[in-house]
Short mmCIF file of C-alpha atoms in Angstrom, two decimals:
data_model
loop_
_atom_site.label_atom_id
_atom_site.label_comp_id
_atom_site.label_asym_id
_atom_site.label_seq_id
_atom_site.Cartn_x
_atom_site.Cartn_y
_atom_site.Cartn_z
CA MET A 352 -10.39 7.12 -24.60
CA THR A 353 -10.81 7.99 -20.87
CA ALA A 354 -9.77 11.63 -20.44
CA GLY A 355 -6.09 12.16 -19.54
CA MET A 356 -4.79 8.87 -21.13
CA ARG A 357 -2.25 9.11 -23.87
CA ALA A 358 -2.66 7.76 -27.10
CA PRO A 359 -1.58 3.53 -26.71
CA ARG A 360 1.34 2.48 -29.18
CA LYS A 361 1.68 -0.92 -30.32
CA SER A 362 4.59 -3.21 -29.28
CA THR A 363 6.25 -5.59 -31.79
CA GLY A 364 8.82 -8.07 -31.55
CA ARG A 365 8.52 -8.28 -27.32
CA PRO A 366 6.58 -11.06 -25.16
CA GLN A 367 3.00 -9.84 -24.25
CA VAL A 368 1.83 -9.81 -21.01
CA GLY A 369 -1.68 -8.96 -20.79
CA GLY A 370 -1.30 -7.10 -24.50
CA VAL A 371 1.51 -5.13 -22.69
CA GLY A 372 5.08 -5.61 -24.96
CA ILE A 373 7.99 -6.40 -22.18
CA SER A 374 11.32 -5.29 -23.03
CA SER A 375 14.26 -7.37 -21.43
CA ALA A 376 11.55 -9.84 -20.43
CA GLN A 377 14.06 -12.66 -19.01
CA ARG A 378 16.15 -9.75 -16.98
CA VAL A 379 16.40 -11.13 -13.26
CA ILE A 380 15.36 -8.19 -10.89
CA ASP A 381 15.94 -9.86 -7.73
CA ALA A 382 18.62 -12.46 -7.51
CA ALA A 383 17.14 -13.92 -4.22
CA SER A 384 14.26 -15.62 -5.79
CA GLY A 385 15.32 -15.47 -9.60
CA VAL A 386 12.63 -13.74 -10.44
CA SER A 387 12.49 -11.74 -14.05
CA LYS A 388 10.77 -8.89 -15.41
CA ARG A 389 8.47 -11.31 -17.12
CA GLU A 390 7.41 -13.03 -14.34
CA LEU A 391 6.64 -10.07 -12.35
CA ALA A 392 3.88 -8.53 -14.96
CA GLU A 393 2.59 -11.97 -15.00
CA TYR A 394 2.30 -11.83 -11.44
CA TYR A 395 0.01 -8.71 -11.50
CA LEU A 396 -1.78 -9.83 -14.75
CA GLY A 397 -2.37 -13.02 -12.37
CA VAL A 398 -4.15 -11.07 -9.34
CA ALA A 399 -5.57 -8.62 -11.71
CA GLU A 400 -9.00 -8.96 -9.99
CA TRP A 401 -7.96 -8.30 -6.55
CA LEU A 402 -5.25 -6.05 -7.14
CA VAL A 403 -6.97 -3.20 -9.23
CA PRO A 404 -9.94 -1.81 -7.09
CA GLN A 405 -7.04 -1.14 -5.08
CA LEU A 406 -5.84 1.08 -7.00
CA ARG A 407 -8.46 2.05 -9.03
CA GLY A 408 -9.33 6.43 -8.42
CA ARG A 409 -6.35 7.08 -6.09
CA PRO A 410 -3.01 8.90 -7.13
CA LEU A 411 -0.79 6.57 -7.30
CA SER A 412 3.46 6.33 -6.77
CA LEU A 413 5.98 3.76 -8.04
CA VAL A 414 8.87 2.36 -6.32
CA ARG A 415 11.21 1.83 -9.76
CA ALA A 416 14.24 -0.58 -9.93
CA PRO A 417 14.98 -0.13 -13.94
CA GLU A 418 17.74 -2.75 -13.74
CA GLY A 419 16.69 -4.56 -10.93
CA LEU A 420 17.31 -4.85 -7.08
CA ALA A 421 20.51 -4.94 -7.23
CA ARG A 422 21.43 -1.56 -8.79
CA GLU A 423 19.43 1.70 -8.05
CA THR A 424 15.92 1.91 -6.85
CA PHE A 425 13.72 5.08 -6.41
CA PHE A 426 10.57 6.43 -5.60
CA GLN A 427 8.52 8.35 -8.22
CA ARG A 428 5.61 10.23 -7.65
CA HIS A 429 4.59 11.58 -11.27
CA CYS A 430 4.49 10.47 -14.73
CA GLY A 431 7.15 12.22 -15.95
CA ARG A 432 8.63 11.13 -19.11
CA LEU A 433 7.40 7.43 -18.68
CA LYS A 434 5.43 6.03 -21.69
CA MET A 435 2.62 4.25 -20.10
CA PRO A 436 -0.39 4.60 -22.66
CA HIS A 437 -2.95 3.60 -20.29
CA MET A 438 -2.16 5.39 -17.20
CA ARG A 439 -4.22 7.97 -16.44
CA LEU A 440 -2.74 11.22 -15.89
CA LEU A 441 -4.44 13.52 -13.72
CA ASP A 442 -5.43 17.50 -13.87
CA ARG A 443 -2.50 19.56 -13.18
CA ALA A 444 -4.31 21.20 -10.46
CA LEU A 445 -3.89 18.37 -8.44
CA ASP A 446 -0.39 19.26 -7.99
CA PRO A 447 0.24 22.03 -9.65
CA GLU A 448 3.73 22.88 -8.75
CA HIS A 449 4.94 19.08 -10.26
CA ALA A 450 4.57 17.06 -12.97
CA ARG A 451 0.73 15.50 -13.30
CA LEU A 452 0.08 12.56 -10.59
CA MET A 453 -0.87 9.59 -12.25
CA GLN A 454 -3.72 6.50 -11.65
CA ALA A 455 -3.82 3.03 -12.66
CA ASP A 456 -7.36 2.21 -13.49
CA SER A 457 -6.52 -0.85 -15.03
CA ILE A 458 -3.93 -3.97 -15.27
CA MET A 459 -2.59 -2.86 -18.30
CA ALA A 460 -1.79 0.62 -16.86
CA VAL A 461 0.15 -1.77 -14.07
CA ILE A 462 1.94 -3.91 -16.45
CA GLU A 463 3.18 -0.92 -18.67
CA ALA A 464 4.83 0.35 -14.84
CA VAL A 465 6.58 -2.82 -15.01
CA GLN A 466 7.62 -2.23 -18.16
CA MET A 467 9.01 1.16 -17.00
CA GLY A 468 10.92 -0.67 -14.16
CA SER A 469 8.29 -0.86 -11.52
CA ILE A 470 8.20 -3.00 -8.87
CA GLU A 471 6.15 -1.36 -5.82
CA LEU A 472 2.78 0.24 -6.33
CA HIS A 473 1.71 3.16 -3.58
CA THR A 474 -1.50 4.86 -3.70
CA TRP A 475 -3.07 8.23 -1.54
CA ASN A 476 -5.52 8.08 1.20
CA ALA A 477 -8.00 9.88 -0.83
CA ARG A 478 -9.46 9.42 -4.53
CA SER A 479 -8.70 11.95 -6.92
CA ASP A 480 -12.18 13.25 -7.39
CA ARG A 481 -12.16 14.32 -4.00
CA ILE A 482 -8.49 14.77 -3.15
CA GLU A 483 -8.71 17.10 -0.18
CA ARG A 484 -10.98 14.51 1.54
CA PRO A 485 -9.15 11.04 2.49
CA ASP A 486 -11.69 8.25 2.99
CA ARG A 487 -9.11 5.97 4.91
CA VAL A 488 -6.85 6.28 8.10
CA ILE A 489 -3.49 4.24 7.99
CA PHE A 490 -1.65 2.75 10.40
CA ASP A 491 1.96 1.30 9.67
CA LEU A 492 3.15 -0.69 12.67
CA ASP A 493 7.20 -0.15 12.01
CA PRO A 494 9.26 -2.44 14.40
CA ASP A 495 12.60 -2.71 15.77
CA PRO A 496 14.10 -5.46 13.13
CA ALA A 497 15.17 -7.55 16.92
CA LEU A 498 11.52 -7.99 17.96
CA PRO A 499 10.13 -11.55 17.46
CA TRP A 500 6.75 -11.56 15.19
CA SER A 501 5.01 -12.01 18.69
CA SER A 502 5.54 -8.53 19.55
CA MET A 503 3.71 -7.29 15.87
CA VAL A 504 0.88 -9.41 16.59
CA GLU A 505 0.66 -8.22 20.31
CA ALA A 506 1.09 -4.27 18.81
CA THR A 507 -1.53 -4.87 16.15
CA GLU A 508 -4.23 -6.44 18.34
CA LEU A 509 -4.08 -3.57 20.81
CA THR A 510 -4.51 -1.31 17.72
CA LEU A 511 -7.53 -3.09 16.68
CA GLN A 512 -9.05 -3.14 20.16
CA LEU A 513 -8.46 0.44 20.87
CA LEU A 514 -10.50 1.12 17.00
CA ASP A 515 -13.05 -1.26 18.37
CA THR A 516 -13.59 0.96 21.37
CA LEU A 517 -13.91 4.06 19.57
CA GLY A 518 -16.59 2.48 17.26
CA LEU A 519 -14.57 1.98 14.42
CA ARG A 520 -14.11 -1.23 12.19
CA ALA A 521 -10.39 -1.40 11.09
CA PHE A 522 -9.29 -3.86 8.31
CA ILE A 523 -5.38 -5.21 8.10
CA LYS A 524 -2.92 -6.32 5.82
CA THR A 525 0.56 -7.37 5.89
CA SER A 526 3.13 -4.95 4.47
CA GLY A 527 5.37 -7.27 2.78
CA GLY A 528 8.30 -6.55 4.84
CA ARG A 529 8.25 -6.25 9.01
CA GLY A 530 5.04 -4.75 10.05
CA MET A 531 1.49 -4.75 9.81
CA HIS A 532 -1.01 -2.04 8.42
CA VAL A 533 -4.24 -1.22 9.95
CA VAL A 534 -6.88 0.74 7.71
CA VAL A 535 -9.67 2.60 8.81
CA PRO A 536 -12.49 3.40 6.37
CA ILE A 537 -13.81 6.70 6.45
CA ASP A 538 -16.49 9.15 5.23
CA ARG A 539 -15.00 12.24 3.16
CA ARG A 540 -16.05 14.59 5.15
CA HIS A 541 -12.63 15.66 7.30
CA ASP A 542 -9.46 17.37 5.61
CA TRP A 543 -6.29 15.91 5.64
CA GLU A 544 -5.10 18.16 8.74
CA ARG A 545 -8.41 16.83 10.73
CA VAL A 546 -7.55 13.16 9.87
CA ARG A 547 -4.05 13.44 10.66
CA GLN A 548 -4.97 14.92 13.95
CA PHE A 549 -7.06 11.95 14.59
CA ALA A 550 -4.10 9.29 13.70
CA ARG A 551 -1.38 10.98 15.74
CA ALA A 552 -3.81 10.79 18.84
CA VAL A 553 -4.47 7.08 18.23
CA SER A 554 -0.70 6.67 18.07
CA GLU A 555 -0.42 8.66 21.44
CA ARG A 556 -2.61 6.72 23.02
CA LEU A 557 -1.22 3.73 21.99
CA ALA A 558 2.48 4.62 23.18
CA HIS A 559 0.56 5.69 26.35
CA GLU A 560 -1.51 2.66 27.13
CA ALA A 561 1.55 0.18 26.08
CA PRO A 562 5.00 2.17 26.28
CA ALA A 563 7.08 -1.05 26.93
CA LEU A 564 6.02 -2.10 23.20
CA ILE A 565 4.75 0.87 21.53
CA VAL A 566 6.04 4.12 20.68
CA ASP A 567 4.70 7.34 18.70
CA LYS A 568 8.13 9.19 17.78
CA MET A 569 9.70 8.17 14.58
CA GLY A 570 13.46 7.40 14.44
CA PRO A 571 15.42 3.86 14.57
CA GLN A 572 16.55 5.62 18.18
CA ASN A 573 13.14 5.92 19.60
CA ARG A 574 12.01 2.25 18.58
CA VAL A 575 14.71 0.26 19.92
CA GLY A 576 12.86 -2.90 21.17
CA ARG A 577 9.37 -1.14 20.51
CA ILE A 578 7.31 -0.66 17.49
CA PHE A 579 6.46 2.49 16.12
CA VAL A 580 2.64 3.29 15.12
CA ASP A 581 3.04 5.44 12.16
CA TYR A 582 0.50 8.32 11.56
CA LEU A 583 2.16 10.32 9.11
CA ARG A 584 1.06 8.32 6.23
CA ASN A 585 -2.07 10.26 6.70
CA GLN A 586 -1.07 13.66 5.52
CA LYS A 587 -1.41 15.04 2.05
CA GLY A 588 0.96 13.58 -0.53
CA ALA A 589 1.92 10.67 1.41
CA SER A 590 1.24 7.15 0.22
CA THR A 591 1.44 3.45 1.51
CA VAL A 592 1.91 0.10 -0.72
CA ALA A 593 -1.06 -1.45 -1.98
CA ALA A 594 -2.63 -4.46 -0.85
CA TYR A 595 -1.24 -7.20 -3.41
CA SER A 596 1.52 -4.95 -4.24
CA VAL A 597 5.09 -6.43 -4.40
CA ARG A 598 7.72 -5.35 -2.34
CA ALA A 599 11.11 -3.89 -3.72
CA ARG A 600 13.26 -6.14 -1.18
CA PRO A 601 15.01 -9.58 -1.68
CA GLY A 602 12.19 -12.39 -1.89
CA LEU A 603 9.49 -9.96 -3.49
CA ALA A 604 7.50 -10.16 -0.72
CA VAL A 605 3.65 -9.10 -1.18
CA SER A 606 1.45 -7.25 0.78
CA VAL A 607 -1.28 -9.44 1.73
CA PRO A 608 -4.96 -8.61 3.38
CA LEU A 609 -6.10 -10.97 6.39
CA GLN A 610 -8.60 -11.83 8.15
CA ARG A 611 -8.21 -10.43 12.08
CA ASP A 612 -8.36 -13.84 13.39
CA GLU A 613 -5.30 -14.84 11.24
CA LEU A 614 -3.20 -12.80 12.58
CA ALA A 615 -1.73 -15.15 15.10
CA ARG A 616 -1.48 -17.80 12.76
CA ILE A 617 1.07 -16.54 10.67
CA ASP A 618 4.74 -16.50 10.66
CA GLY A 619 5.55 -13.13 9.35
CA ALA A 620 4.78 -10.19 7.37
CA ASN A 621 6.76 -11.45 4.46
CA GLN A 622 4.63 -14.77 4.81
CA TRP A 623 3.35 -14.57 1.16
CA HIS A 624 5.38 -13.54 -1.70
CA ILE A 625 5.67 -13.46 -5.73
CA ARG A 626 5.37 -17.09 -5.75
CA ASN A 627 3.28 -18.35 -3.34
CA LEU A 628 0.47 -15.92 -2.89
CA ALA A 629 -1.56 -17.34 -5.81
CA GLU A 630 -1.94 -20.40 -3.29
CA ARG A 631 -3.57 -18.75 -0.73
CA LEU A 632 -5.97 -16.80 -3.36
CA ALA A 633 -7.29 -20.13 -4.93
CA THR A 634 -7.80 -21.57 -1.20
CA LEU A 635 -9.75 -18.64 0.09
CA ALA A 636 -13.13 -19.10 1.34
CA VAL A 637 -14.03 -15.58 1.47
CA ASP A 638 -12.12 -12.39 0.55
CA PRO A 639 -10.77 -11.04 3.84
CA TRP A 640 -11.44 -7.13 2.98
CA ALA A 641 -15.02 -8.38 1.54
CA ASP A 642 -16.85 -5.55 3.54
CA TYR A 643 -13.87 -2.81 2.69
CA ARG A 644 -15.39 -1.09 -0.15
CA SER A 645 -18.97 -0.61 1.62
CA THR A 646 -17.21 0.32 5.18
CA ARG A 647 -17.63 3.89 5.50
CA GLN A 648 -17.39 5.63 9.13
CA ASN A 649 -17.39 8.70 10.19
CA LEU A 650 -14.85 10.28 12.39
CA ALA A 651 -16.81 12.44 14.64
CA ALA A 652 -17.45 10.28 17.64
CA ALA A 653 -14.01 8.77 17.72
CA LEU A 654 -12.79 12.23 17.76
CA ARG A 655 -14.48 13.08 20.39
CA GLN A 656 -13.16 10.32 22.81
CA LEU A 657 -9.61 11.25 22.16
CA PRO A 658 -7.90 14.20 23.87
CA GLY A 659 -6.76 17.22 21.95
CA THR A 660 -8.41 16.52 18.73
#
């Protein structure tokens, strides 16, 4: 048994999904779509080969709605008393003032999280074996809800163009909400503060170059008619919804990786959801993020090109 795992218990008298018993399996968790708890578990089982590589090795946080989206929804960073035998519990030293962090290295761990009422899966920007050295930078493009999708496309393209100029390859995914996530894989050589400085400098440069479209200050009052390029995801303890995770919102949209040339052709960041993503995956000629895991980049040259870093 993997270190940090609890001894598994057998489930009896419940429908099984991926070897995990699902209680209240027919409970509707989203009135807008009619999706049940069991259907959510089956969705995650169906995308396991795409999802698990996005989770493996990273501290995990959950968005839970045990009674469905019509009732309380909350964010949970630590395992606490949840009964998830296949969820790996991380060393207490990684977060000594709290309960142990958790990590989902298998689809059974994910389905156990669904059994405990989880919907969303969020991961850190660092892996647990070197938690003080992030291996990615994430820019979360968060728009004024009144803006058209074309504005989000423009802001994402400007972000990608700046990163190209800095010599950095980036990957993109829909947020499953209104925005886009731009992800830059990096070498594990910089600490959290240095990575945050880089992300903030990129956000500031974008706001300087496109002030009518992009803002680098958080708060609804600052992004009226504009898009906030959120760099705050790049600090220790922060997390971002994982690729292929469902969002805990009416309709149960999914965060989906894209090829860069797909950006201008989609209708919005919530285009794919729990019931239509399988069709996209079945027709993909190539994984949009096929090169992600083999891409590791040094930020040093980019940092030299950004003032204040």
